[in-house]
Amino acid sequence: MKITSAEFKKGLTGEDDILFEEIPQVAFIGRSNVGKSSVINSLVERRDLAHSSPRPGRTKEVNFFLINKSFYLVDLPGYGYAEGSWEKRDALIQLIHWYLQHPEANIRKVVLIVDAKVGLTDNDRNMLALLEQHKRRIVVVANKTDKLKPNDLKKSLAAIQSEIENHKLIPYSAEKKIGVGLLTDEIQRKEKTI
Ligand SMILES: Nc1nc2c(ncn2[C@@H]2O[C@H](COP(=O)(O)OP(=O)(O)OP(=O)(O)O)[C@@H](O)[C@H]2O)c(=O)[nH]1
Ligand SMILES: [Mg+2]
């Protein structure tokens, strides 16, 4: 189904009524600067609905975007960002974990975005394990495929797939709009994909 409307609803830094709504949420998680906000923009065909930046640490709240008036895309802050004060980083990590483990939030699916060139980092592996532990439905997106030559991309995708085992992997480029159709279908599917 095509995305026909998208509007920013709220940026959360803690408990909020929106979490308790029945409207399903699709969360985007991954390391800082991997392109979470850019992937959301590419899905909704808007340049800067979710604010992106060449500098890591851009997204600092749990941002809710209402799509087709029927579900939320949730843009999260990233992990693995080395700059800034320890307290600030720690607060962002806590915010991410608080949201992803929220007992009431109706999280339909979690989109784990990794860098196609870098592959999974230890932080990505830990996040995947946490999501599996919480029985979240997971789809993995390998973003920035435009940065790799076809042969290198093939190798990199194979390595990522073997690490994530049976989870679905979608090669993606927010910049070149590659994978948009596949991911649009995936986030609207209610059933488990593994
Ligand atoms: N080449 C290329 N660059 C991309 C792609 N997607 C995102 N970028 C760039 O990567 C940088 C980070 O993008 P963001 O969307 O802000 O990343 P983020 O994961 O939301 O980052 P935080 O909010 O800091 O966690 C920006 O300079 C984007 O233009 C892509 O598919 N290809
Ligand atoms: Mg962001």
Short mmCIF file of C-alpha atoms and ligand atoms in Angstrom, two decimals:
data_model
loop_
_atom_site.label_atom_id
_atom_site.label_comp_id
_atom_site.label_asym_id
_atom_site.label_seq_id
_atom_site.Cartn_x
_atom_site.Cartn_y
_atom_site.Cartn_z
CA MET A 1 0.00 0.00 0.00
CA LYS A 2 1.30 3.43 -0.87
CA ILE A 3 2.07 6.04 1.76
CA THR A 4 -0.24 8.96 1.06
CA SER A 5 0.05 11.06 4.21
CA ALA A 6 2.68 11.67 6.86
CA GLU A 7 2.66 14.13 9.72
CA PHE A 8 4.89 14.74 12.71
CA LYS A 9 2.95 14.15 15.92
CA LYS A 10 5.29 14.29 18.91
CA GLY A 11 8.85 14.01 20.15
CA LEU A 12 9.03 12.07 23.41
CA THR A 13 11.65 12.16 26.13
CA GLY A 14 9.60 10.06 28.55
CA GLU A 15 6.17 8.64 29.34
CA ASP A 16 3.34 9.91 27.14
CA ASP A 17 -0.28 9.00 26.32
CA ILE A 18 0.63 8.38 22.68
CA LEU A 19 2.42 5.18 23.73
CA PHE A 20 -0.81 3.72 25.02
CA GLU A 21 -2.80 4.30 21.83
CA GLU A 22 -3.89 1.23 19.89
CA ILE A 23 -2.40 2.59 16.66
CA PRO A 24 0.55 0.33 15.79
CA GLN A 25 4.09 1.66 15.87
CA VAL A 26 6.98 0.76 13.56
CA ALA A 27 10.28 1.71 15.18
CA PHE A 28 13.55 2.58 13.41
CA ILE A 29 16.70 1.81 15.33
CA GLY A 30 20.40 1.62 14.53
CA ARG A 31 23.70 3.28 15.20
CA SER A 32 23.98 7.02 15.02
CA ASN A 33 24.39 8.38 11.48
CA VAL A 34 23.37 5.11 9.79
CA GLY A 35 20.46 6.92 8.15
CA LYS A 36 17.36 6.16 10.25
CA SER A 37 15.82 9.59 9.68
CA SER A 38 16.82 9.53 5.99
CA VAL A 39 15.18 6.12 5.49
CA ILE A 40 11.94 7.48 6.99
CA ASN A 41 12.10 10.49 4.66
CA SER A 42 12.65 8.23 1.64
CA LEU A 43 9.61 6.13 2.59
CA VAL A 44 7.30 9.12 2.91
CA GLU A 45 8.87 10.97 -0.05
CA ARG A 46 9.65 14.05 2.01
CA ARG A 47 13.11 15.56 2.18
CA ASP A 48 13.20 16.61 5.79
CA LEU A 49 10.13 15.36 7.63
CA ALA A 50 12.47 13.54 10.01
CA HIS A 51 15.48 15.79 10.53
CA SER A 52 18.72 14.29 9.25
CA SER A 53 22.28 15.56 9.39
CA PRO A 54 25.79 14.61 8.24
CA ARG A 55 26.81 14.86 11.90
CA PRO A 56 25.92 11.97 14.21
CA GLY A 57 23.63 12.52 17.17
CA ARG A 58 20.97 14.49 15.27
CA THR A 59 17.82 12.76 16.58
CA LYS A 60 17.48 13.25 20.33
CA GLU A 61 13.87 12.30 21.00
CA VAL A 62 11.51 9.42 20.22
CA ASN A 63 9.72 11.03 17.27
CA PHE A 64 6.27 9.85 16.22
CA PHE A 65 5.09 10.35 12.62
CA LEU A 66 1.51 9.40 11.76
CA ILE A 67 1.30 7.61 8.39
CA ASN A 68 -1.91 7.25 6.33
CA LYS A 69 -3.71 8.12 9.58
CA SER A 70 -3.31 4.44 10.48
CA PHE A 71 0.13 3.73 11.97
CA TYR A 72 3.16 5.48 13.42
CA LEU A 73 6.72 5.46 12.15
CA VAL A 74 8.94 6.07 15.17
CA ASP A 75 12.35 7.66 14.59
CA LEU A 76 14.73 6.92 17.46
CA PRO A 77 18.08 8.42 18.47
CA GLY A 78 21.09 6.33 17.44
CA TYR A 79 23.61 4.42 19.54
CA GLY A 80 27.38 4.14 19.27
CA TYR A 81 27.99 7.87 18.98
CA ALA A 82 31.31 8.63 20.63
CA GLU A 83 31.14 12.41 21.08
CA GLY A 84 29.29 14.52 23.63
CA SER A 85 29.18 14.20 27.37
CA TRP A 86 28.89 10.78 28.94
CA GLU A 87 25.67 11.82 30.73
CA LYS A 88 23.99 12.92 27.51
CA ARG A 89 24.93 9.74 25.68
CA ASP A 90 23.82 7.61 28.57
CA ALA A 91 20.48 9.43 28.70
CA LEU A 92 19.88 8.74 24.97
CA ILE A 93 20.75 5.05 25.34
CA GLN A 94 18.37 4.82 28.27
CA LEU A 95 15.64 6.52 26.24
CA ILE A 96 16.08 4.02 23.38
CA HIS A 97 15.96 1.05 25.73
CA TRP A 98 13.02 2.43 27.68
CA TYR A 99 11.00 2.80 24.48
CA LEU A 100 11.92 -0.56 22.89
CA GLN A 101 11.12 -2.43 26.11
CA HIS A 102 7.98 -0.45 26.93
CA PRO A 103 5.38 -2.99 28.05
CA GLU A 104 2.37 -1.06 26.75
CA ALA A 105 3.62 0.36 23.44
CA ASN A 106 1.98 -1.38 20.48
CA ILE A 107 5.19 -1.92 18.53
CA ARG A 108 4.24 -3.82 15.37
CA LYS A 109 7.74 -4.14 14.03
CA VAL A 110 11.29 -2.91 14.58
CA VAL A 111 13.39 -1.90 11.59
CA LEU A 112 17.06 -2.41 12.53
CA ILE A 113 19.19 -0.35 10.17
CA VAL A 114 22.82 -1.30 9.62
CA ASP A 115 25.45 0.18 7.34
CA ALA A 116 25.83 -1.96 4.20
CA LYS A 117 29.56 -1.21 4.08
CA VAL A 118 30.37 -1.59 7.79
CA GLY A 119 28.14 -4.60 8.47
CA LEU A 120 27.00 -5.39 12.01
CA THR A 121 28.86 -3.68 14.83
CA ASP A 122 28.92 -5.05 18.39
CA ASN A 123 26.26 -2.50 19.31
CA ASP A 124 24.08 -3.80 16.44
CA ARG A 125 24.58 -7.37 17.65
CA ASN A 126 23.59 -6.40 21.18
CA MET A 127 20.53 -4.57 19.90
CA LEU A 128 19.47 -7.55 17.78
CA ALA A 129 19.84 -9.85 20.79
CA LEU A 130 17.77 -7.49 22.95
CA LEU A 131 15.01 -7.26 20.33
CA GLU A 132 14.94 -11.05 19.97
CA GLN A 133 14.78 -11.43 23.73
CA HIS A 134 11.74 -9.14 23.78
CA LYS A 135 10.17 -11.12 20.92
CA ARG A 136 9.95 -8.08 18.67
CA ARG A 137 9.26 -8.66 14.98
CA ILE A 138 12.43 -7.56 13.24
CA VAL A 139 13.39 -6.55 9.71
CA VAL A 140 17.00 -5.60 8.97
CA VAL A 141 17.79 -2.85 6.46
CA ALA A 142 21.30 -2.53 4.99
CA ASN A 143 21.42 1.19 4.17
CA LYS A 144 23.88 3.20 2.04
CA THR A 145 24.24 0.42 -0.56
CA ASP A 146 25.06 3.21 -3.05
CA LYS A 147 28.50 3.45 -1.44
CA LEU A 148 29.53 -0.04 -2.57
CA LYS A 149 30.50 -1.56 -5.91
CA PRO A 150 28.19 -4.47 -6.93
CA ASN A 151 30.69 -7.20 -6.02
CA ASP A 152 31.54 -5.74 -2.63
CA LEU A 153 27.87 -5.20 -1.96
CA LYS A 154 27.11 -8.84 -2.70
CA LYS A 155 29.80 -9.98 -0.25
CA SER A 156 28.70 -7.55 2.41
CA LEU A 157 25.03 -8.51 2.15
CA ALA A 158 25.92 -12.22 2.38
CA ALA A 159 27.94 -11.55 5.55
CA ILE A 160 25.09 -9.55 7.10
CA GLN A 161 22.51 -12.21 6.19
CA SER A 162 24.58 -14.98 7.76
CA GLU A 163 24.84 -12.99 11.00
CA ILE A 164 21.16 -12.14 11.23
CA GLU A 165 20.21 -15.72 10.31
CA ASN A 166 16.52 -15.97 9.39
CA HIS A 167 15.55 -12.33 9.70
CA LYS A 168 14.56 -10.60 6.50
CA LEU A 169 17.26 -8.35 5.02
CA ILE A 170 16.41 -5.47 2.70
CA PRO A 171 19.26 -3.82 0.73
CA TYR A 172 18.53 -0.10 0.78
CA SER A 173 19.70 3.33 -0.24
CA ALA A 174 17.82 6.30 1.20
CA GLU A 175 19.87 8.49 -1.10
CA LYS A 176 19.11 6.62 -4.33
CA LYS A 177 15.66 5.45 -3.19
CA ILE A 178 16.54 1.77 -3.53
CA GLY A 179 14.39 -0.71 -1.60
CA VAL A 180 11.57 1.75 -0.87
CA GLY A 181 8.83 -0.50 -2.28
CA LEU A 182 10.04 -3.58 -0.38
CA LEU A 183 10.33 -1.75 2.93
CA THR A 184 6.96 -0.01 2.46
CA ASP A 185 5.31 -3.43 2.07
CA GLU A 186 7.26 -4.88 4.98
CA ILE A 187 6.33 -2.22 7.54
CA GLN A 188 2.65 -2.64 6.71
CA ARG A 189 2.68 -6.41 7.20
CA LYS A 190 1.30 -7.46 10.53
CA GLU A 191 2.58 -11.01 10.62
CA LYS A 192 6.01 -12.22 11.61
CA THR A 193 8.41 -12.40 8.66
CA ILE A 194 10.90 -14.97 9.88
N1 LIG B 1 25.40 7.82 0.65
C1 LIG B 1 24.35 7.74 1.44
N2 LIG B 1 24.24 8.57 2.49
C2 LIG B 1 23.13 8.44 3.28
C3 LIG B 1 22.12 7.48 3.05
N3 LIG B 1 21.20 7.58 4.04
C4 LIG B 1 21.61 8.58 4.83
N4 LIG B 1 22.76 9.11 4.39
C5 LIG B 1 23.53 10.23 5.00
O1 LIG B 1 23.96 9.84 6.30
C6 LIG B 1 23.93 10.95 7.20
C7 LIG B 1 23.13 10.61 8.44
O2 LIG B 1 21.78 10.45 8.10
P1 LIG B 1 20.62 10.54 9.21
O3 LIG B 1 19.37 10.13 8.52
O4 LIG B 1 20.65 11.84 9.91
O5 LIG B 1 21.10 9.38 10.21
P2 LIG B 1 20.44 8.94 11.60
O6 LIG B 1 20.65 7.47 11.71
O7 LIG B 1 19.04 9.43 11.70
O8 LIG B 1 21.39 9.67 12.65
P3 LIG B 1 21.10 10.09 14.20
O9 LIG B 1 19.79 10.80 14.25
O10 LIG B 1 22.24 10.96 14.52
O11 LIG B 1 21.11 8.82 14.97
C8 LIG B 1 23.37 12.12 6.39
O12 LIG B 1 24.44 12.90 5.92
C9 LIG B 1 22.64 11.45 5.25
O13 LIG B 1 22.56 12.24 4.08
C10 LIG B 1 22.28 6.62 1.90
O14 LIG B 1 21.46 5.75 1.60
N5 LIG B 1 23.40 6.80 1.14
MG MG B 2 18.15 10.63 13.09
#
